[in-house]
């Protein structure tokens, strides 16, 4: 992975990248929903729920679960 090339084996940077991927996915979800529905506040609410839902803790906190955060960026 590119993360290992950039940051080596420092786990802190890998966690930061997972958080960055998750924030990017949350923002992309907001933009897609806003464009599809036209409701900015409703889209923001749903994207915020996606961002803070406990189901996503595992994929953001575990370095090995970057495979679930990163591909979603390209799925949009």
Coordinates of N, CA, C and O in Angstrom, one line a residue:
X1 N 0.8 -1.2 0.0 CA 0.0 0.0 0.0 C 0.9 1.3 0.0 O 2.0 1.2 0.5
X2 N 0.3 2.3 -0.5 CA 1.0 3.6 -0.5 C 1.3 4.1 0.8 O 2.3 4.8 1.1
X3 N 0.4 3.8 1.8 CA 0.6 4.3 3.2 C 2.0 3.8 3.8 O 2.7 4.6 4.4
X4 N 2.3 2.6 3.5 CA 3.5 2.0 4.0 C 4.7 2.7 3.3 O 5.7 2.9 4.0
X5 N 4.6 3.0 2.1 CA 5.6 3.7 1.3 C 5.9 5.0 1.9 O 7.0 5.5 2.0
X6 N 4.8 5.7 2.3 CA 4.9 7.1 2.8 C 5.3 7.2 4.2 O 6.1 8.0 4.6
X7 N 4.7 6.4 5.1 CA 4.8 6.5 6.5 C 5.6 5.4 7.2 O 5.8 5.4 8.4
X8 N 6.0 4.4 6.5 CA 6.6 3.3 7.1 C 5.7 2.5 8.0 O 4.5 2.3 7.6
X9 N 6.2 2.0 9.1 CA 5.4 1.2 10.0 C 4.8 2.0 11.2 O 4.4 1.4 12.2
X10 N 4.8 3.3 11.1 CA 4.3 4.1 12.2 C 2.8 4.0 12.2 O 2.1 4.6 11.3
X11 N 2.2 3.4 13.2 CA 0.8 3.1 13.2 C 0.0 4.4 13.3 O -1.2 4.5 12.9
X12 N 0.5 5.4 14.0 CA -0.2 6.7 14.2 C -0.6 7.3 12.8 O -1.8 7.8 12.7
X13 N 0.3 7.3 11.9 CA -0.1 7.9 10.6 C -1.1 7.1 9.8 O -1.9 7.6 9.1
X14 N -1.0 5.8 10.0 CA -2.0 4.9 9.4 C -3.4 5.2 9.9 O -4.4 5.2 9.2
X15 N -3.5 5.4 11.2 CA -4.8 5.7 11.9 C -5.3 7.1 11.4 O -6.5 7.2 11.1
X16 N -4.4 8.0 11.2 CA -4.8 9.3 10.7 C -5.3 9.2 9.3 O -6.3 9.9 8.9
X17 N -4.7 8.4 8.5 CA -5.2 8.2 7.1 C -6.6 7.5 7.1 O -7.4 7.9 6.3
X18 N -6.8 6.6 8.0 CA -8.1 6.0 8.1 C -9.2 7.0 8.5 O -10.3 7.0 7.9
X19 N -8.9 7.9 9.4 CA -9.8 9.0 9.8 C -10.0 9.9 8.6 O -11.2 10.3 8.4
X20 N -9.0 10.2 7.9 CA -9.1 11.1 6.7 C -10.0 10.5 5.7 O -10.8 11.1 5.1
X21 N -9.8 9.2 5.4 CA -10.6 8.5 4.4 C -12.1 8.5 4.9 O -13.0 8.7 4.1
X22 N -12.3 8.3 6.2 CA -13.7 8.3 6.7 C -14.3 9.7 6.6 O -15.5 9.8 6.2
X23 N -13.6 10.7 6.9 CA -14.1 12.1 6.7 C -14.4 12.4 5.3 O -15.4 13.0 5.0
X24 N -13.5 11.9 4.4 CA -13.8 12.1 3.0 C -15.0 11.4 2.5 O -15.8 11.9 1.8
X25 N -15.2 10.2 3.0 CA -16.4 9.4 2.6 C -17.7 10.1 3.1 O -18.7 10.1 2.5
X26 N -17.6 10.6 4.3 CA -18.8 11.3 4.9 C -19.1 12.5 4.1 O -20.3 12.8 3.8
X27 N -18.1 13.3 3.7 CA -18.3 14.5 2.9 C -18.9 14.1 1.5 O -19.8 14.8 1.0
X28 N -18.3 13.1 0.9 CA -18.8 12.6 -0.4 C -20.3 12.1 -0.3 O -21.1 12.4 -1.2
X29 N -20.6 11.4 0.8 CA -22.0 11.0 1.0 C -22.9 12.2 1.1 O -24.0 12.3 0.5
X30 N -22.5 13.2 1.8 CA -23.3 14.5 2.0 C -23.5 15.1 0.6 O -24.6 15.5 0.2
X31 N -22.5 15.2 -0.2 CA -22.6 15.9 -1.5 C -23.5 15.1 -2.4 O -24.3 15.6 -3.2
X32 N -23.4 13.7 -2.4 CA -24.2 12.9 -3.3 C -25.7 13.0 -2.9 O -26.6 13.2 -3.7
X33 N -25.9 12.9 -1.6 CA -27.3 13.1 -1.1 C -27.9 14.4 -1.4 O -29.1 14.6 -1.7
X34 N -27.1 15.5 -1.2 CA -27.6 16.8 -1.4 C -28.0 17.0 -2.9 O -29.0 17.6 -3.2
X35 N -27.1 16.5 -3.7 CA -27.4 16.6 -5.2 C -28.6 15.8 -5.6 O -29.4 16.2 -6.5
X36 N -28.8 14.6 -5.0 CA -29.9 13.7 -5.3 C -31.2 14.3 -4.8 O -32.3 14.1 -5.5
X37 N -31.2 14.8 -3.6 CA -32.5 15.2 -3.0 C -32.7 16.7 -3.0 O -33.9 17.1 -2.9
X38 N -31.7 17.5 -3.0 CA -31.9 18.9 -2.9 C -32.0 19.5 -1.5 O -32.1 20.7 -1.3
X39 N -32.2 18.6 -0.5 CA -32.3 19.0 0.9 C -31.0 19.0 1.6 O -30.4 18.0 1.9
X40 N -30.5 20.2 1.8 CA -29.1 20.3 2.4 C -29.1 19.8 3.8 O -28.2 19.1 4.2
X41 N -30.1 20.3 4.7 CA -30.1 19.9 6.1 C -30.3 18.4 6.3 O -29.7 17.8 7.2
X42 N -31.2 17.9 5.5 CA -31.5 16.4 5.6 C -30.3 15.6 5.2 O -30.0 14.6 5.9
X43 N -29.7 16.1 4.2 CA -28.4 15.4 3.7 C -27.3 15.5 4.7 O -26.6 14.5 5.0
X44 N -27.2 16.6 5.3 CA -26.2 16.8 6.4 C -26.5 15.9 7.6 O -25.5 15.3 8.2
X45 N -27.7 15.8 7.9 CA -28.1 14.9 9.1 C -27.8 13.5 8.8 O -27.2 12.8 9.6
X46 N -28.1 13.0 7.6 CA -27.8 11.6 7.3 C -26.3 11.4 7.2 O -25.8 10.3 7.7
X47 N -25.6 12.3 6.6 CA -24.1 12.1 6.5 C -23.5 12.2 7.9 O -22.5 11.4 8.1
X48 N -24.0 13.0 8.8 CA -23.5 13.1 10.1 C -23.8 11.7 10.9 O -22.9 11.3 11.6
X49 N -24.9 11.2 10.7 CA -25.2 9.9 11.2 C -24.3 8.8 10.7 O -23.8 8.0 11.5
X50 N -24.0 8.9 9.4 CA -23.0 7.9 8.8 C -21.7 8.1 9.5 O -20.9 7.2 9.8
X51 N -21.3 9.4 9.7 CA -19.9 9.7 10.2 C -19.7 9.3 11.6 O -18.6 8.9 12.0
X52 N -20.8 9.3 12.5 CA -20.6 9.0 13.9 C -21.2 7.7 14.3 O -21.1 7.4 15.5
X53 N -21.7 7.0 13.4 CA -22.4 5.7 13.8 C -21.3 4.7 14.3 O -20.3 4.6 13.7
X54 N -21.7 4.0 15.4 CA -20.7 3.1 16.0 C -20.3 1.9 15.1 O -19.3 1.3 15.4
X55 N -21.1 1.7 14.1 CA -20.7 0.6 13.2 C -19.4 0.8 12.5 O -18.7 -0.1 12.1
X56 N -19.1 2.1 12.3 CA -17.9 2.4 11.5 C -16.6 2.6 12.4 O -15.6 2.9 11.9
X57 N -16.8 2.4 13.7 CA -15.6 2.5 14.6 C -14.5 1.5 14.2 O -13.3 1.8 14.2
X58 N -14.9 0.3 14.0 CA -14.0 -0.8 13.7 C -13.2 -0.5 12.4 O -11.9 -0.6 12.4
X59 N -13.9 0.0 11.4 CA -13.2 0.2 10.1 C -12.3 1.4 10.2 O -11.3 1.5 9.4
X60 N -12.5 2.4 11.1 CA -11.7 3.5 11.2 C -10.5 3.3 12.2 O -9.4 3.7 12.0
X61 N -10.8 2.6 13.3 CA -9.8 2.5 14.3 C -8.8 1.4 14.0 O -7.6 1.6 14.4
X62 N -9.1 0.4 13.3 CA -8.2 -0.6 13.0 C -7.4 -0.3 11.7 O -8.0 0.0 10.7
X63 N -6.1 -0.4 11.8 CA -5.3 -0.1 10.7 C -5.5 -1.1 9.5 O -5.6 -0.7 8.4
X64 N -5.7 -2.3 9.9 CA -5.9 -3.4 8.9 C -7.3 -3.2 8.2 O -7.5 -3.8 7.1
X65 N -8.2 -2.4 8.7 CA -9.5 -2.2 8.1 C -9.5 -1.0 7.1 O -10.6 -0.6 6.7
X66 N -8.3 -0.6 6.7 CA -8.3 0.5 5.7 C -8.9 0.1 4.4 O -9.4 0.9 3.6
X67 N -9.0 -1.2 4.2 CA -9.5 -1.7 2.9 C -11.0 -1.5 2.8 O -11.6 -1.6 1.8
X68 N -11.7 -1.1 3.9 CA -13.1 -0.8 3.9 C -13.4 0.7 3.7 O -14.4 1.1 3.2
X69 N -12.4 1.5 4.2 CA -12.6 3.0 4.1 C -12.1 3.5 2.8 O -12.8 4.3 2.1
X70 N -11.0 3.0 2.3 CA -10.4 3.6 1.1 C -11.1 3.3 -0.2 O -11.4 4.2 -0.9
X71 N -11.6 2.1 -0.4 CA -12.3 1.8 -1.7 C -13.7 2.6 -1.8 O -14.1 2.9 -2.9
X72 N -14.3 3.0 -0.6 CA -15.5 3.7 -0.7 C -15.3 5.1 -1.3 O -16.2 5.6 -1.9
X73 N -14.1 5.6 -1.1 CA -13.8 6.9 -1.8 C -14.0 6.9 -3.3 O -14.4 7.8 -3.9
X74 N -13.6 5.7 -3.9 CA -13.7 5.6 -5.3 C -15.0 5.0 -5.7 O -15.3 5.0 -6.9
X75 N -15.8 4.5 -4.8 CA -17.1 4.0 -5.1 C -18.1 5.1 -5.5 O -19.1 4.8 -6.2
X76 N -17.9 6.3 -5.0 CA -18.8 7.4 -5.3 C -18.5 7.9 -6.7 O -19.1 8.5 -7.4

